[in-house]
Short mmCIF file of C-alpha atoms (C1' of nucleotides) in Angstrom, two decimals:
data_model
loop_
_atom_site.label_atom_id
_atom_site.label_comp_id
_atom_site.label_asym_id
_atom_site.label_seq_id
_atom_site.Cartn_x
_atom_site.Cartn_y
_atom_site.Cartn_z
CA MET A 1 230.45 124.73 159.50
CA ALA A 2 229.02 125.89 156.33
CA ASP A 3 226.42 128.81 156.72
CA ALA A 4 224.59 128.98 159.98
CA PRO A 5 221.10 127.79 159.06
CA PRO A 6 218.55 130.23 158.96
CA PRO A 7 217.21 130.48 162.41
CA LEU A 8 213.03 130.91 162.04
CA ASP A 9 211.01 134.01 162.58
CA ARG A 10 208.71 134.98 164.98
CA VAL A 11 205.51 134.18 162.56
CA GLN A 12 207.17 130.78 161.61
CA LEU A 13 207.61 129.76 165.43
CA ASP A 14 204.17 131.01 166.03
CA ALA A 15 202.76 128.87 163.38
CA TYR A 16 204.76 125.83 164.30
CA PHE A 17 204.08 125.99 168.04
CA ALA A 18 200.24 126.56 167.85
CA LEU A 19 200.22 123.61 165.50
CA ILE A 20 201.86 121.40 167.98
CA GLU A 21 200.06 122.64 171.07
CA VAL A 22 196.58 122.70 169.22
CA VAL A 23 197.10 118.84 168.28
CA GLY A 24 198.49 118.38 171.80
CA LEU A 25 195.17 119.63 173.42
CA LEU A 26 192.90 118.12 171.13
CA ARG A 27 194.63 114.67 171.34
CA HIS A 28 194.04 114.93 174.97
CA ALA A 29 190.35 115.59 174.86
CA VAL A 30 189.72 113.04 172.06
CA GLU A 31 191.57 110.75 173.90
CA GLN A 32 189.57 110.98 177.08
CA GLN A 33 186.37 111.03 175.30
CA LEU A 34 187.28 107.78 173.51
CA ARG A 35 188.06 105.88 176.50
CA GLU A 36 185.03 107.06 178.29
CA ALA A 37 182.57 106.22 175.45
CA GLY A 38 184.00 103.07 173.87
CA ASP A 39 187.07 102.10 175.72
CA LEU A 40 189.40 102.66 173.03
CA SER A 41 192.52 104.22 172.75
CA TYR A 42 193.29 106.69 169.89
CA VAL A 43 195.12 104.53 168.04
CA GLN A 44 192.81 102.10 168.03
CA PHE A 45 189.68 104.43 167.00
CA GLN A 46 192.09 105.60 164.08
CA LEU A 47 192.68 102.21 163.09
CA LEU A 48 188.76 100.87 163.01
CA ALA A 49 188.10 104.22 161.47
CA ARG A 50 190.44 103.35 158.69
CA LEU A 51 189.17 99.87 158.15
CA ASN A 52 185.52 101.15 158.44
CA ASP A 53 186.13 103.45 155.72
CA ALA A 54 187.86 101.13 153.56
CA PRO A 55 185.73 99.78 150.68
CA THR A 56 186.88 96.02 151.69
CA GLY A 57 186.79 96.73 155.44
CA SER A 58 190.37 95.56 155.55
CA HIS A 59 193.85 96.67 155.04
CA ARG A 60 197.92 94.94 155.62
CA MET A 61 199.31 95.46 158.69
CA THR A 62 202.05 97.87 156.80
CA ASP A 63 199.48 99.89 155.23
CA LEU A 64 197.77 100.67 158.59
CA ALA A 65 201.03 101.44 160.39
CA ASP A 66 201.96 103.66 157.66
CA GLY A 67 198.40 105.39 157.67
CA VAL A 68 198.27 106.41 161.33
CA VAL A 69 202.24 107.03 161.62
CA TYR A 70 202.91 104.08 163.88
CA SER A 71 205.61 101.60 164.48
CA ARG A 72 205.07 98.25 163.13
CA SER A 73 205.60 96.37 166.53
CA GLY A 74 203.19 98.89 168.02
CA LEU A 75 200.67 98.03 165.44
CA THR A 76 201.20 94.14 166.34
CA TYR A 77 200.54 94.73 169.69
CA GLN A 78 197.32 96.83 169.26
CA ALA A 79 195.82 94.69 166.36
CA GLY A 80 196.28 92.14 168.98
CA LEU A 81 194.42 94.06 171.39
CA LEU A 82 191.68 94.75 168.82
CA GLU A 83 191.48 91.00 167.91
CA LYS A 84 191.26 89.99 171.36
CA ALA A 85 188.29 92.31 171.79
CA GLY A 86 186.44 90.72 168.71
CA LEU A 87 186.69 94.38 166.74
CA VAL A 88 189.07 92.71 163.87
CA THR A 89 189.82 89.58 162.78
CA ARG A 90 193.63 88.65 161.27
CA ALA A 91 194.37 86.42 158.33
CA PRO A 92 197.22 85.95 156.17
CA SER A 93 196.92 87.38 152.88
CA ALA A 94 196.06 84.94 149.88
CA GLU A 95 198.12 86.83 147.60
CA ASP A 96 201.12 87.09 149.87
CA GLU A 97 201.78 84.45 152.51
CA ARG A 98 204.10 87.26 154.36
CA SER A 99 201.28 89.96 154.52
CA ILE A 100 198.38 89.91 157.29
CA THR A 101 195.01 91.10 156.70
CA VAL A 102 193.17 92.81 159.25
CA THR A 103 189.31 92.91 158.76
CA ILE A 104 186.88 95.06 161.12
CA THR A 105 183.88 93.11 162.30
CA ASP A 106 180.27 94.13 162.75
CA ASP A 107 181.20 94.55 166.31
CA GLY A 108 184.04 96.35 165.26
CA ARG A 109 181.85 98.73 163.10
CA ALA A 110 179.25 98.97 165.87
CA ARG A 111 182.00 100.20 168.34
CA VAL A 112 182.80 102.82 165.91
CA ALA A 113 179.34 103.71 165.38
CA LYS A 114 179.18 103.88 169.16
CA VAL A 115 181.93 106.45 169.68
CA LEU A 116 181.45 108.35 166.52
CA PRO A 117 178.80 111.22 167.71
CA GLY A 118 180.99 111.90 170.58
CA HIS A 119 183.95 112.15 168.83
CA ALA A 120 182.59 114.64 166.24
CA GLU A 121 181.22 116.37 169.41
CA VAL A 122 184.44 116.87 170.94
CA ILE A 123 186.03 117.98 167.27
CA SER A 124 183.42 120.66 167.09
CA ARG A 125 183.68 121.92 170.25
CA MET A 126 187.42 122.08 170.39
CA LEU A 127 188.71 122.73 167.01
CA LEU A 128 185.81 124.00 164.99
CA GLU A 129 184.02 126.33 167.25
CA PRO A 130 186.33 129.48 166.75
CA LEU A 131 186.65 128.76 163.13
CA SER A 132 184.42 130.00 160.49
CA ARG A 133 183.35 127.86 157.33
CA ASP A 134 186.04 129.75 155.53
CA ASP A 135 188.36 129.47 158.19
CA VAL A 136 187.96 125.28 158.16
CA GLU A 137 188.11 125.37 154.32
CA ALA A 138 191.64 127.87 154.72
CA LEU A 139 193.15 125.24 156.99
CA ALA A 140 192.41 122.31 155.08
CA GLY A 141 193.39 123.81 152.07
CA LEU A 142 196.77 124.82 154.02
CA LEU A 143 197.65 121.58 155.55
CA GLU A 144 196.81 119.17 152.96
CA PRO A 145 199.97 120.30 150.70
CA VAL A 146 202.09 120.02 153.83
CA ARG A 147 201.12 116.28 154.43
CA ASP A 148 201.62 115.48 150.85
CA HIS A 149 204.66 117.23 151.02
CA MET A 150 205.60 115.15 154.01
CA ARG A 151 204.67 112.03 153.01
CA ALA A 152 206.58 112.36 149.63
CA THR A 153 209.73 114.06 150.83
CA PRO A 154 211.21 112.37 153.91
CA PRO A 155 213.22 109.03 154.23
CA ARG A 156 210.09 107.07 155.69
CA SER A 157 209.38 107.73 158.83
CA ALA A 158 210.42 105.55 161.83
CA ALA A 159 211.16 102.32 159.73
CA THR A 160 214.77 100.81 160.23
CA ARG A 161 214.70 99.43 156.77
CA ARG A 162 213.82 102.15 153.74
CA ARG A 163 214.97 102.53 150.41
CA ARG A 164 213.21 101.13 147.72
CA ARG A 165 213.99 101.90 143.76
CA MET B 1 168.96 112.13 174.50
CA ALA B 2 168.66 115.17 172.98
CA ASP B 3 169.30 116.03 169.07
CA ALA B 4 171.73 113.72 167.80
CA PRO B 5 174.98 115.61 167.12
CA PRO B 6 175.63 116.93 163.73
CA PRO B 7 178.39 115.00 161.91
CA LEU B 8 180.93 116.54 160.28
CA ASP B 9 181.35 117.22 156.90
CA ARG B 10 183.83 116.88 154.24
CA VAL B 11 185.94 119.58 154.59
CA GLN B 12 185.60 119.97 158.28
CA LEU B 13 187.07 116.13 158.39
CA ASP B 14 189.97 117.00 155.80
CA ALA B 15 191.08 119.77 158.08
CA TYR B 16 190.98 117.73 161.28
CA PHE B 17 192.83 114.72 159.70
CA ALA B 18 195.53 116.72 158.00
CA LEU B 19 196.00 118.35 161.13
CA ILE B 20 196.72 115.17 162.98
CA GLU B 21 198.47 113.75 160.25
CA VAL B 22 201.01 116.45 159.71
CA VAL B 23 201.85 116.81 163.22
CA GLY B 24 202.13 113.17 163.55
CA LEU B 25 204.94 112.83 160.94
CA LEU B 26 206.50 116.34 161.80
CA ARG B 27 206.78 115.04 165.55
CA HIS B 28 208.24 111.71 163.98
CA ALA B 29 211.05 113.82 162.21
CA VAL B 30 211.70 116.25 164.81
CA GLU B 31 212.07 113.34 167.42
CA GLN B 32 214.51 111.26 165.36
CA GLN B 33 216.71 114.80 164.69
CA LEU B 34 216.44 115.69 168.36
CA ARG B 35 217.71 112.22 169.29
CA GLU B 36 220.74 112.13 167.22
CA ALA B 37 221.72 115.92 167.59
CA GLY B 38 221.48 116.08 171.05
CA ASP B 39 220.17 112.70 172.59
CA LEU B 40 216.96 114.10 173.74
CA SER B 41 213.14 113.40 173.49
CA TYR B 42 210.88 115.83 172.15
CA VAL B 43 209.22 116.41 175.53
CA GLN B 44 212.96 117.26 176.88
CA PHE B 45 213.54 119.34 174.37
CA GLN B 46 210.21 121.26 175.13
CA LEU B 47 210.87 121.72 178.43
CA LEU B 48 214.60 122.79 177.83
CA ALA B 49 213.22 125.41 175.39
CA ARG B 50 210.63 126.77 177.71
CA LEU B 51 212.83 127.30 180.34
CA ASN B 52 215.72 128.67 178.13
CA ASP B 53 213.00 131.43 176.92
CA ALA B 54 211.67 132.53 180.28
CA PRO B 55 213.44 135.52 181.82
CA THR B 56 214.14 133.66 185.14
CA GLY B 57 215.44 130.55 183.19
CA SER B 58 213.12 128.73 185.65
CA HIS B 59 209.24 127.63 186.18
CA ARG B 60 207.05 125.71 188.31
CA MET B 61 206.66 122.13 187.66
CA THR B 62 203.04 122.46 187.07
CA ASP B 63 203.42 125.51 184.59
CA LEU B 64 205.94 123.32 182.69
CA ALA B 65 203.30 120.40 182.57
CA ASP B 66 200.31 122.57 181.39
CA GLY B 67 203.00 124.29 178.64
CA VAL B 68 203.99 121.18 177.10
CA VAL B 69 200.39 119.29 177.52
CA TYR B 70 201.88 116.67 179.74
CA SER B 71 200.79 114.60 182.54
CA ARG B 72 202.35 115.73 186.07
CA SER B 73 203.88 112.57 186.89
CA GLY B 74 205.24 112.25 183.54
CA LEU B 75 206.91 115.42 184.16
CA THR B 76 208.23 114.28 187.39
CA TYR B 77 210.11 111.46 185.55
CA GLN B 78 211.37 113.95 182.68
CA ALA B 79 212.67 116.65 185.27
CA GLY B 80 214.40 113.69 187.16
CA LEU B 81 216.02 112.71 184.02
CA LEU B 82 217.10 116.01 183.25
CA GLU B 83 218.48 116.73 186.51
CA LYS B 84 220.14 113.55 186.41
CA ALA B 85 221.77 114.58 182.98
CA GLY B 86 222.79 118.16 184.54
CA LEU B 87 220.73 120.35 182.52
CA VAL B 88 218.24 121.48 184.92
CA THR B 89 218.17 121.81 188.96
CA ARG B 90 215.31 121.47 191.20
CA ALA B 91 214.57 123.40 194.05
CA PRO B 92 211.56 124.16 196.60
CA SER B 93 210.50 127.36 195.93
CA ALA B 94 210.66 130.17 198.51
CA GLU B 95 207.46 131.47 198.32
CA ASP B 96 205.18 128.42 198.07
CA GLU B 97 207.00 125.28 200.10
CA ARG B 98 205.02 123.01 197.91
CA SER B 99 206.40 124.00 194.65
CA ILE B 100 209.21 122.66 193.02
CA THR B 101 211.38 125.41 190.88
CA VAL B 102 212.93 124.03 187.93
CA THR B 103 215.68 125.97 186.40
CA ILE B 104 217.99 125.46 183.33
CA THR B 105 221.47 125.05 183.73
CA ASP B 106 224.48 126.39 181.71
CA ASP B 107 224.76 122.78 180.40
CA GLY B 108 220.93 122.74 179.66
CA ARG B 109 221.38 126.07 177.58
CA ALA B 110 224.62 124.83 175.54
CA ARG B 111 222.38 121.50 174.60
CA VAL B 112 219.42 123.94 173.43
CA ALA B 113 222.14 125.81 171.45
CA LYS B 114 223.41 122.53 169.95
CA VAL B 115 220.54 121.05 168.53
CA LEU B 116 218.41 124.27 167.84
CA PRO B 117 219.92 124.46 164.14
CA GLY B 118 219.00 121.16 163.32
CA HIS B 119 215.61 121.63 164.94
CA ALA B 120 214.92 124.74 162.72
CA GLU B 121 216.35 122.82 159.72
CA VAL B 122 213.64 119.99 159.90
CA ILE B 123 210.45 122.63 160.67
CA SER B 124 212.08 124.51 157.66
CA ARG B 125 212.16 121.43 155.38
CA MET B 126 208.85 119.39 156.31
CA LEU B 127 206.47 122.21 157.45
CA LEU B 128 207.47 125.31 155.79
CA GLU B 129 208.99 124.40 152.30
CA PRO B 130 205.45 124.26 150.76
CA LEU B 131 204.07 127.25 152.24
CA SER B 132 204.35 130.75 151.16
CA ARG B 133 205.23 133.57 153.73
CA ASP B 134 201.41 134.61 153.76
CA ASP B 135 200.36 130.74 154.04
CA VAL B 136 202.47 130.86 157.52
CA GLU B 137 200.94 133.80 158.56
CA ALA B 138 197.68 132.72 157.70
CA LEU B 139 198.06 129.50 159.42
CA ALA B 140 199.33 131.01 162.64
CA GLY B 141 196.55 133.25 162.69
CA LEU B 142 194.15 130.44 162.09
CA LEU B 143 195.55 127.94 164.98
CA GLU B 144 196.33 130.83 167.59
CA PRO B 145 192.54 131.52 168.24
CA VAL B 146 191.83 127.69 168.18
CA ARG B 147 194.49 127.41 170.92
CA ASP B 148 193.47 130.03 173.19
CA HIS B 149 189.75 128.59 172.63
CA MET B 150 191.22 125.30 173.90
CA ARG B 151 193.04 126.49 176.83
CA ALA B 152 190.07 128.74 177.95
CA THR B 153 187.55 125.44 177.45
CA PRO B 154 187.42 123.53 180.70
CA PRO B 155 188.09 119.78 180.47
CA ARG B 156 184.09 119.19 180.67
CA SER B 157 184.64 116.75 183.47
CA ALA B 158 187.98 117.12 185.04
CA ALA B 159 186.88 120.64 186.27
CA THR B 160 188.04 119.43 189.47
CA ARG B 161 191.86 119.77 189.32
CA ARG B 162 192.00 122.82 187.61
CA ARG B 163 192.59 126.59 187.42
CA ARG B 164 195.44 128.90 187.21
CA ARG B 165 196.59 132.31 186.99
"C1'" DA C 1 193.52 128.93 215.85
"C1'" DC C 2 191.27 125.34 213.57
"C1'" DC C 3 189.76 122.53 210.17
"C1'" DA C 4 187.65 121.49 205.34
"C1'" DG C 5 189.01 121.66 200.92
"C1'" DG C 6 192.39 122.94 197.40
"C1'" DT C 7 196.84 122.77 195.37
"C1'" DG C 8 201.95 121.04 194.15
"C1'" DC C 9 204.57 116.84 193.30
"C1'" DT C 10 206.25 112.26 193.89
"C1'" DT C 11 205.44 107.15 193.99
"C1'" DC C 12 203.24 103.36 192.46
"C1'" DG C 13 201.49 99.62 188.93
"C1'" DA C 14 199.96 98.59 184.79
"C1'" DA C 15 199.68 99.52 180.11
"C1'" DC C 16 201.96 101.22 176.16
"C1'" DT C 17 205.95 102.35 172.79
"C1'" DT C 18 209.79 101.42 170.41
"C1'" DG C 19 213.97 99.57 167.59
"C1'" DA C 20 216.41 95.79 167.20
"C1'" DA C 21 216.81 90.91 166.14
"C1'" DG C 22 214.53 87.26 164.22
"C1'" DC C 23 211.75 84.19 161.05
"C1'" DA C 24 209.76 83.45 156.72
"C1'" DC C 25 208.33 84.54 152.52
"C1'" DG C 26 208.51 86.91 147.57
"C1'" DC C 27 211.35 88.55 143.80
"C1'" DC C 28 215.12 88.88 140.35
"C1'" DA C 29 219.35 88.01 138.31
"C1'" DC C 30 222.31 84.77 137.09
"C1'" DG D 1 216.55 76.53 140.17
"C1'" DT D 2 219.02 78.68 143.60
"C1'" DG D 3 221.33 82.13 146.15
"C1'" DG D 4 220.98 86.77 147.91
"C1'" DC D 5 218.61 90.61 149.13
"C1'" DG D 6 214.37 92.78 150.28
"C1'" DT D 7 209.86 93.00 152.49
"C1'" DG D 8 205.94 91.48 156.34
"C1'" DC D 9 205.23 90.46 160.72
"C1'" DT D 10 206.52 89.46 165.50
"C1'" DT D 11 209.10 88.71 169.60
"C1'" DC D 12 211.91 91.07 173.10
"C1'" DA D 13 213.82 94.10 176.54
"C1'" DA D 14 214.08 98.68 178.17
"C1'" DG D 15 212.35 102.85 178.17
"C1'" DT D 16 208.31 105.71 179.00
"C1'" DT D 17 203.39 107.09 180.06
"C1'" DC D 18 199.47 107.97 182.66
"C1'" DG D 19 195.95 108.00 186.49
"C1'" DA D 20 195.00 106.83 191.22
"C1'" DA D 21 196.79 107.27 195.71
"C1'" DG D 22 199.58 109.65 199.13
"C1'" DC D 23 201.61 113.20 201.34
"C1'" DA D 24 202.67 117.86 202.74
"C1'" DC D 25 201.30 122.61 202.26
"C1'" DC D 26 198.26 126.72 201.55
"C1'" DT D 27 194.00 129.13 202.12
"C1'" DG D 28 189.65 130.71 203.43
"C1'" DG D 29 185.90 130.40 206.75
"C1'" DT D 30 184.45 130.41 211.17
#
DNA sequence: ACCAGGTGCTTCGAACTTGAAGCACGCCAC
DNA sequence: GTGGCGTGCTTCAAGTTCGAAGCACCTGGT
């Protein structure tokens, strides 16, 4: 054994626990709202929202999976459900025969529009309410570098295959 | 219908997305480390950690479920696994015939001790590294009120099955 | 003492998730 | 061009998750 790893101090633990707990509670609330308002799971909503924001209204499967931090096989399943529901379409990419391009349909956009207000309402009530405008700015300012760090550093999350050079 | 709910602005969305994304990535990394280091899922680790920190080394099922933001039935399942693995014991409470008291065993404490250093290492590398000491303090200071707010706010509709302490 | 409603936990079924294995295409050095 | 490896997606089996329903106990009002 080399040096014992430095244990975390009180403040670090506080920040970590608060982070996990806040997101856990928030996700629960959001999930419930999405289910009631538009019969969507959280992942499905995230996928539709991403497609809805994309200039072309479409993305590759892999990019979607990475974007929402999800397994590839899980994405295949969810994309299948969304397609069955008529909210997206799947088509092989012209440029790369291997890729599938997922595109949001008008029904998909409508569904997003339908649940969005309630979604915003939950975020406001649960997360934003106890924070001042400056607080929210500070929070975003703190977390964004962390996200970038995590995206850049790690050995590519749950992918069986990684490595590229 | 009353007023249309106010949509979220850029900064609010940034904070929200960063929050969700950071925790998603962090959880993935932590989960992998826990699995490799001690064959524990994240929930199982959270449960053991809570029991380990408790003065008595035990908690009621419901309190555990609330603490880690988990369904009751899910907790029954996980507690069963932990018991089978000899990391906790379950016994009916003396005071309340309905409750089950879950207690961590010596093996359970040993398991926590075994995975803890690696856990701390992941938190440090992924979450804490890009943050200054002041940043970490600020983060905790921002999130703790939010957590308390969320804990206090009733789940709007599911008010039936609630209350405690 | 009674009973009506609340609380604590488990069971059950159905849905979801994941990594590993598998297939097909793309890239590149030879 | 062609073999070999990397990449994109799907299939598969096993494990996990949740809500609803069910059972047992507890509490407060009468």
